[in-house]
């Protein structure tokens, strides 16, 4: 099979592995362009095209959501490290892509597959002096030494956790285990990064598949919180389960698209605003309300904390107010140093507060802005 055909198959197979949230959309694989080009958004909002591909779609694992699961009888192909390196460099030298995101199926010994990926990165760095971005997926069950080598070559690495609990994980695969194949590898990565900050300097990330197992938002967010605290995970990505033909889960209902948006919002509250998981509101089934964003729901269920006096509240208290984000909270605190006191909603609006959301929850110089 020629390289272009292989690229079509293996570039397409990589599309469900996320490397950023803002762009979760399989259309980000630029249609009409060469296969394998994926638009990713960086932390500061820049959009960069990545070359995103699998080394192979051959796999001996049985992940029930995945089109590459071992029992699926379809066209299987693989790249050698030399082929993949040369295709990537073609794309890169023609300025079609600015970085590489590489993953792989696992046809047999996981270390053979991981070694092939590491070899691509080694060739790029040492034979072609490639200075750009490399994200290597750490395959479940990979050995310590290969992980260390991958981290010495990649900017970022990730191990996909897929499910939050051991029970949820077991629903998805019988050939991998959460604690041994995933968490143990995350621990090694964390330890290696602590020992040497040059290893994978952009840190490790992970991905959940939301809705593939019967886990609730509460299960997922508790695990996310644990990952941030215990594994130094930089980002968690939430990939909505897609029911794919010829997989054991092809008839499973896909989650409401709003569910992953709510998870990202809650994740942001925990990671960036310092919310405790206990502050979030879950319904009886452990899921968040789809109709309202989690910060608003949390505020409504903790009305005893409101209204907040804008001119004296702490940064933490301001961040709990719907309509006040990190930038506007900082501006409010900074203004106090110049003895500025906010007198009305218009003044808050001018510094970026979304007053239509905030007015129910704030007081300005002791006067409550609205009634519920
Ligand atoms: S390990 Fe699982 S998710 Fe990855 S390619 Fe194989 S079957 Fe698919």
Coordinates of C-alpha atoms and ligand atoms in Angstrom, one line a residue:
X1 CA 0.0 0.0 0.0
X2 CA 1.4 3.4 -0.9
X3 CA 2.2 6.0 1.8
X4 CA -0.7 8.4 0.9
X5 CA -3.3 5.6 1.3
X6 CA -1.7 4.6 4.7
X7 CA -1.7 8.3 5.7
X8 CA -5.4 8.5 4.9
X9 CA -6.2 5.4 7.1
X10 CA -3.8 6.2 10.0
X11 CA -4.4 9.9 10.0
X12 CA -8.2 9.2 10.2
X13 CA -7.7 6.7 13.0
X14 CA -6.0 9.3 15.2
X15 CA -8.8 11.8 15.0
X16 CA -10.5 10.8 18.2
X17 CA -7.5 11.4 20.4
X18 CA -7.7 14.9 21.7
X19 CA -4.8 17.3 22.2
X20 CA -6.8 20.3 23.0
X21 CA -10.3 21.1 24.1
X22 CA -11.3 24.2 22.2
X23 CA -11.0 22.3 19.0
X24 CA -12.9 19.1 19.8
X25 CA -14.4 18.7 16.4
X26 CA -13.3 16.0 14.1
X27 CA -13.7 18.6 11.3
X28 CA -10.5 20.0 12.7
X29 CA -8.9 17.5 10.5
X30 CA -8.8 19.9 7.6
X31 CA -11.1 18.4 5.0
X32 CA -9.9 18.7 1.4
X33 CA -6.3 19.0 2.6
X34 CA -3.7 16.3 3.0
X35 CA -4.6 13.6 5.6
X36 CA -3.4 13.9 9.2
X37 CA -3.4 17.7 9.5
X38 CA -5.2 18.7 12.7
X39 CA -5.7 22.2 14.0
X40 CA -4.9 22.5 17.7
X41 CA -5.3 25.4 20.0
X42 CA -2.5 26.3 22.3
X43 CA -3.0 27.5 25.9
X44 CA -2.8 31.1 24.8
X45 CA -5.4 30.7 22.1
X46 CA -3.1 30.4 19.1
X47 CA -4.1 27.9 16.5
X48 CA -1.4 25.6 15.2
X49 CA -1.6 22.8 12.6
X50 CA -0.3 19.4 14.0
X51 CA 0.5 16.3 12.1
X52 CA -1.6 13.7 14.0
X53 CA -1.3 10.1 13.1
X54 CA -1.0 6.5 14.4
X55 CA 2.1 4.4 13.7
X56 CA -0.3 1.5 13.1
X57 CA -4.0 0.6 13.5
X58 CA -3.0 -3.0 14.2
X59 CA -4.0 -3.8 17.8
X60 CA -4.3 -6.8 20.1
X61 CA -6.3 -4.9 22.7
X62 CA -10.1 -5.1 22.9
X63 CA -11.2 -1.5 23.8
X64 CA -14.9 -1.8 23.2
X65 CA -15.3 1.8 21.9
X66 CA -12.4 1.7 19.5
X67 CA -12.5 0.9 15.8
X68 CA -9.1 -0.7 16.0
X69 CA -10.1 -3.3 18.6
X70 CA -8.5 -6.7 17.9
X71 CA -11.7 -8.5 16.7
X72 CA -12.5 -5.9 14.0
X73 CA -11.8 -7.4 10.6
X74 CA -10.7 -4.5 8.4
X75 CA -7.7 -3.1 6.6
X76 CA -4.7 -2.9 9.0
X77 CA -1.6 -1.0 8.0
X78 CA 1.5 0.4 9.7
X79 CA 4.3 2.8 9.1
X80 CA 8.0 2.1 9.8
X81 CA 9.7 4.8 11.7
X82 CA 11.6 5.8 8.6
X83 CA 8.4 6.2 6.6
X84 CA 6.7 8.2 9.2
X85 CA 9.7 10.5 9.8
X86 CA 10.0 11.2 6.1
X87 CA 6.3 12.0 5.7
X88 CA 6.3 14.3 8.7
X89 CA 9.3 16.1 7.4
X90 CA 7.6 16.5 4.0
X91 CA 4.6 18.2 5.7
X92 CA 6.8 20.2 8.0
X93 CA 9.2 21.4 5.3
X94 CA 6.2 22.5 3.2
X95 CA 4.9 24.4 6.2
X96 CA 1.8 22.4 6.3
X97 CA 2.3 21.5 10.0
X98 CA 4.1 22.9 13.0
X99 CA 4.3 19.9 15.3
X100 CA 3.8 16.2 15.7
X101 CA 1.2 14.2 17.8
X102 CA 2.0 10.6 17.6
X103 CA 0.1 7.6 18.9
X104 CA -0.2 3.9 18.0
X105 CA -2.1 0.7 18.1
X106 CA -0.4 -2.2 20.0
X107 CA -0.2 -5.3 17.7
X108 CA 1.8 -7.4 20.2
X109 CA 4.6 -6.4 22.6
X110 CA 3.8 -2.9 23.8
X111 CA 7.4 -2.0 24.0
X112 CA 7.9 -2.7 20.3
X113 CA 5.2 -0.2 19.5
X114 CA 6.5 2.3 21.9
X115 CA 10.0 1.9 20.6
X116 CA 8.8 2.6 17.1
X117 CA 7.3 5.9 18.3
X118 CA 10.4 6.8 20.2
X119 CA 12.5 6.1 17.2
X120 CA 10.5 8.6 15.1
X121 CA 11.1 11.3 17.7
X122 CA 14.8 10.3 17.9
X123 CA 15.3 10.5 14.2
X124 CA 13.6 13.9 14.0
X125 CA 15.7 15.4 16.9
X126 CA 19.1 13.8 16.2
X127 CA 19.2 13.0 12.5
X128 CA 17.2 16.0 11.2
X129 CA 17.7 18.6 13.9
X130 CA 13.9 19.1 14.2
X131 CA 13.4 21.7 16.9
X132 CA 9.6 21.8 17.0
X133 CA 6.8 20.4 19.1
X134 CA 6.4 16.6 19.7
X135 CA 3.6 15.1 21.7
X136 CA 4.1 11.3 22.3
X137 CA 1.3 9.1 23.6
X138 CA 2.6 6.8 26.2
X139 CA 1.1 3.4 25.4
X140 CA -0.6 1.6 28.3
X141 CA 1.9 -0.9 29.9
X142 CA 5.0 0.7 28.4
X143 CA 8.3 0.1 30.2
X144 CA 10.0 2.7 32.5
X145 CA 13.0 3.0 30.2
X146 CA 11.0 3.7 27.1
X147 CA 8.9 6.2 28.9
X148 CA 12.1 8.0 30.1
X149 CA 13.4 8.0 26.5
X150 CA 10.1 9.3 25.1
X151 CA 10.2 12.1 27.7
X152 CA 13.7 13.0 26.8
X153 CA 12.6 13.7 23.2
X154 CA 9.0 14.9 23.5
X155 CA 7.7 18.3 24.7
X156 CA 4.6 16.7 26.1
X157 CA 3.5 13.1 26.9
X158 CA 0.1 11.7 27.7
X159 CA -1.4 8.4 29.0
X160 CA -5.1 8.1 28.2
X161 CA -7.0 7.1 31.3
X162 CA -10.3 6.8 29.4
X163 CA -12.4 5.9 32.5
X164 CA -12.4 7.3 36.1
X165 CA -12.9 4.2 38.1
X166 CA -11.6 0.6 37.9
X167 CA -15.1 -0.6 37.4
X168 CA -15.7 1.8 34.5
X169 CA -12.3 0.9 33.0
X170 CA -13.2 -2.8 33.1
X171 CA -16.4 -2.1 31.2
X172 CA -14.2 -0.8 28.4
X173 CA -11.4 -3.3 28.1
X174 CA -10.4 -6.7 29.4
X175 CA -6.8 -6.4 28.2
X176 CA -5.7 -3.4 30.1
X177 CA -6.0 -2.4 33.8
X178 CA -6.4 1.0 35.2
X179 CA -4.0 0.8 38.1
X180 CA -1.2 -1.2 36.4
X181 CA -1.2 0.0 32.8
X182 CA -2.3 3.6 33.3
X183 CA -1.9 5.0 36.8
X184 CA 1.5 3.3 37.4
X185 CA 2.8 4.9 34.2
X186 CA 1.5 8.3 35.2
X187 CA 3.3 8.0 38.5
X188 CA 6.6 7.2 36.7
X189 CA 6.1 10.2 34.5
X190 CA 5.5 12.4 37.5
X191 CA 8.6 11.1 39.2
X192 CA 10.8 11.5 36.2
X193 CA 9.6 15.1 35.6
X194 CA 10.4 15.9 39.3
X195 CA 13.9 14.5 38.9
X196 CA 14.7 16.3 35.7
X197 CA 12.7 19.3 34.4
X198 CA 14.0 18.8 30.9
X199 CA 12.0 15.7 30.5
X200 CA 8.7 16.4 28.7
X201 CA 8.8 20.1 29.8
X202 CA 5.2 20.7 28.8
X203 CA 4.1 18.0 31.2
X204 CA 1.7 15.1 31.0
X205 CA -2.0 15.2 30.0
X206 CA -4.7 12.6 29.8
X207 CA -8.1 12.0 28.2
X208 CA -11.4 10.5 29.4
X209 CA -14.0 9.0 27.1
X210 CA -17.2 10.5 28.4
X211 CA -20.3 8.2 28.1
X212 CA -18.5 5.0 27.0
X213 CA -18.9 3.5 30.5
X214 CA -21.7 4.2 32.9
X215 CA -19.7 6.6 35.1
X216 CA -21.2 9.8 36.3
X217 CA -19.8 13.4 36.1
X218 CA -19.1 13.1 39.8
X219 CA -16.9 10.0 39.3
X220 CA -15.0 11.8 36.5
X221 CA -14.5 15.1 38.3
X222 CA -13.3 13.3 41.5
X223 CA -10.7 11.5 39.4
X224 CA -9.7 14.6 37.6
X225 CA -9.2 16.4 40.9
X226 CA -7.1 13.5 42.1
X227 CA -5.0 13.5 38.9
X228 CA -4.2 17.2 39.3
X229 CA -3.2 16.8 42.9
X230 CA -1.5 13.4 42.9
X231 CA -0.1 13.0 39.3
X232 CA 0.6 16.6 38.4
X233 CA -1.5 16.3 35.3
X234 CA -1.4 19.5 33.2
X235 CA -4.8 19.0 31.4
X236 CA -7.6 16.5 31.3
X237 CA -9.4 16.2 28.0
X238 CA -13.0 15.0 27.8
X239 CA -13.7 13.2 24.6
X240 CA -17.4 12.5 24.0
X241 CA -18.0 8.8 23.3
X242 CA -18.8 8.2 19.6
X243 CA -20.6 5.0 18.7
X244 CA -18.7 3.6 15.8
X245 CA -19.8 0.9 13.4
X246 CA -18.2 -2.5 13.9
X247 CA -17.3 -1.9 17.6
X248 CA -18.9 -3.7 20.5
X249 CA -20.5 -0.3 21.6
X250 CA -21.9 0.6 18.2
X251 CA -25.4 0.6 19.6
X252 CA -24.7 2.5 22.7
X253 CA -26.3 6.0 22.9
X254 CA -23.9 8.9 22.6
X255 CA -23.8 11.4 25.4
X256 CA -25.6 14.8 25.1
X257 CA -22.9 17.1 23.6
X258 CA -23.5 19.6 26.4
X259 CA -22.2 17.1 28.9
X260 CA -18.5 17.5 27.9
X261 CA -18.9 21.3 27.9
X262 CA -20.2 21.1 31.5
X263 CA -17.3 18.9 32.4
X264 CA -14.8 21.3 30.9
X265 CA -16.5 24.2 32.8
X266 CA -16.4 22.3 36.1
X267 CA -12.8 21.2 35.4
X268 CA -11.9 24.9 34.9
X269 CA -13.5 25.8 38.2
X270 CA -11.5 23.1 40.0
X271 CA -8.2 23.7 38.3
X272 CA -8.2 27.5 37.8
X273 CA -10.6 28.9 40.3
X274 CA -9.7 26.6 43.2
X275 CA -13.2 25.2 43.7
X276 CA -13.5 22.2 45.9
X277 CA -15.4 19.3 44.2
X278 CA -17.8 19.5 47.2
X279 CA -18.9 23.0 46.0
X280 CA -20.2 21.6 42.7
X281 CA -23.8 20.4 42.4
X282 CA -24.6 16.9 41.2
X283 CA -28.0 15.5 40.7
X284 CA -29.1 12.1 42.2
X285 CA -27.5 10.2 39.4
X286 CA -24.2 11.9 40.0
X287 CA -24.4 14.1 36.8
X288 CA -24.4 17.9 36.6
X289 CA -27.4 19.8 35.2
X290 CA -27.1 20.3 31.5
X291 CA -29.2 23.4 31.4
X292 CA -27.1 25.5 33.7
X293 CA -23.4 26.0 33.9
X294 CA -21.8 24.6 37.1
X295 CA -20.7 27.9 38.5
X296 CA -24.2 29.3 38.4
X297 CA -25.6 26.1 39.8
X298 CA -23.1 26.2 42.7
X299 CA -23.9 29.8 43.5
X300 CA -27.7 29.1 43.5
X301 CA -27.1 26.2 45.9
X302 CA -25.0 28.3 48.3
X303 CA -27.1 31.4 48.5
X304 CA -26.0 31.9 52.1
X305 CA -22.6 33.1 50.7
X306 CA -24.3 35.9 48.7
X307 CA -24.6 38.8 48.1
X308 CA -20.9 39.4 48.1
X309 CA -19.8 43.0 48.9
X310 CA -17.7 43.7 45.8
X311 CA -15.7 46.5 47.5
X312 CA -14.4 44.3 50.3
X313 CA -14.7 40.6 49.2
X314 CA -11.6 38.5 48.9
X315 CA -10.4 37.3 45.5
X316 CA -11.7 33.8 46.3
X317 CA -15.2 35.1 47.2
X318 CA -15.3 37.2 44.0
X319 CA -14.4 34.2 41.9
X320 CA -17.6 32.4 43.2
X321 CA -19.8 35.1 41.7
X322 CA -21.3 34.2 38.3
X323 CA -20.2 36.8 35.8
X324 CA -16.9 37.6 37.6
X325 CA -13.9 35.8 36.1
X326 CA -10.3 35.8 37.0
X327 CA -9.5 39.0 35.1
X328 CA -12.3 41.0 36.5
X329 CA -11.7 39.7 40.0
X330 CA -8.1 40.8 39.7
X331 CA -9.1 44.2 38.4
X332 CA -11.5 44.7 41.4
X333 CA -8.7 43.8 43.9
X334 CA -6.2 46.0 42.0
X335 CA -8.6 49.0 42.0
X336 CA -8.8 48.9 45.8
X337 CA -5.1 49.7 45.9
X338 CA -5.9 53.0 44.2
X339 CA -8.8 53.5 46.6
X340 CA -11.3 53.0 43.8
X341 CA -14.7 51.9 45.1
X342 CA -17.4 50.6 42.7
X343 CA -20.7 52.4 43.0
X344 CA -22.9 50.8 40.4
X345 CA -23.2 47.9 37.9
X346 CA -22.1 50.1 35.0
X347 CA -18.7 50.5 36.6
X348 CA -18.4 46.8 37.1
X349 CA -19.4 46.2 33.5
X350 CA -16.6 48.6 32.4
X351 CA -14.0 46.3 33.9
X352 CA -15.3 43.2 32.3
X353 CA -17.9 41.8 34.8
X354 CA -21.0 40.2 33.1
X355 CA -23.4 42.2 35.2
X356 CA -26.5 40.5 33.9
X357 CA -25.2 37.3 35.6
X358 CA -23.5 38.9 38.6
X359 CA -26.2 41.4 39.8
X360 CA -28.2 38.8 41.8
X361 CA -25.1 37.9 43.7
X362 CA -23.4 41.2 44.6
X363 CA -23.7 44.2 46.9
X364 CA -22.1 47.5 46.2
X365 CA -21.5 49.7 49.2
X366 CA -24.1 47.7 51.2
X367 CA -26.8 48.0 48.6
X368 CA -28.1 44.8 47.2
X369 CA -28.2 45.0 43.4
X370 CA -31.3 43.0 42.7
X371 CA -33.7 40.7 44.3
X372 CA -34.0 37.0 43.5
Ligands
LIG1 S1 -5.2 0.1 22.7 FE1 -7.4 0.2 22.6 S2 -7.8 2.3 22.1 FE2 -5.7 2.0 21.5 S3 -5.8 1.3 19.4 FE3 -5.8 -0.5 20.6 S4 -8.0 -1.0 20.8 FE4 -7.8 1.1 20.2

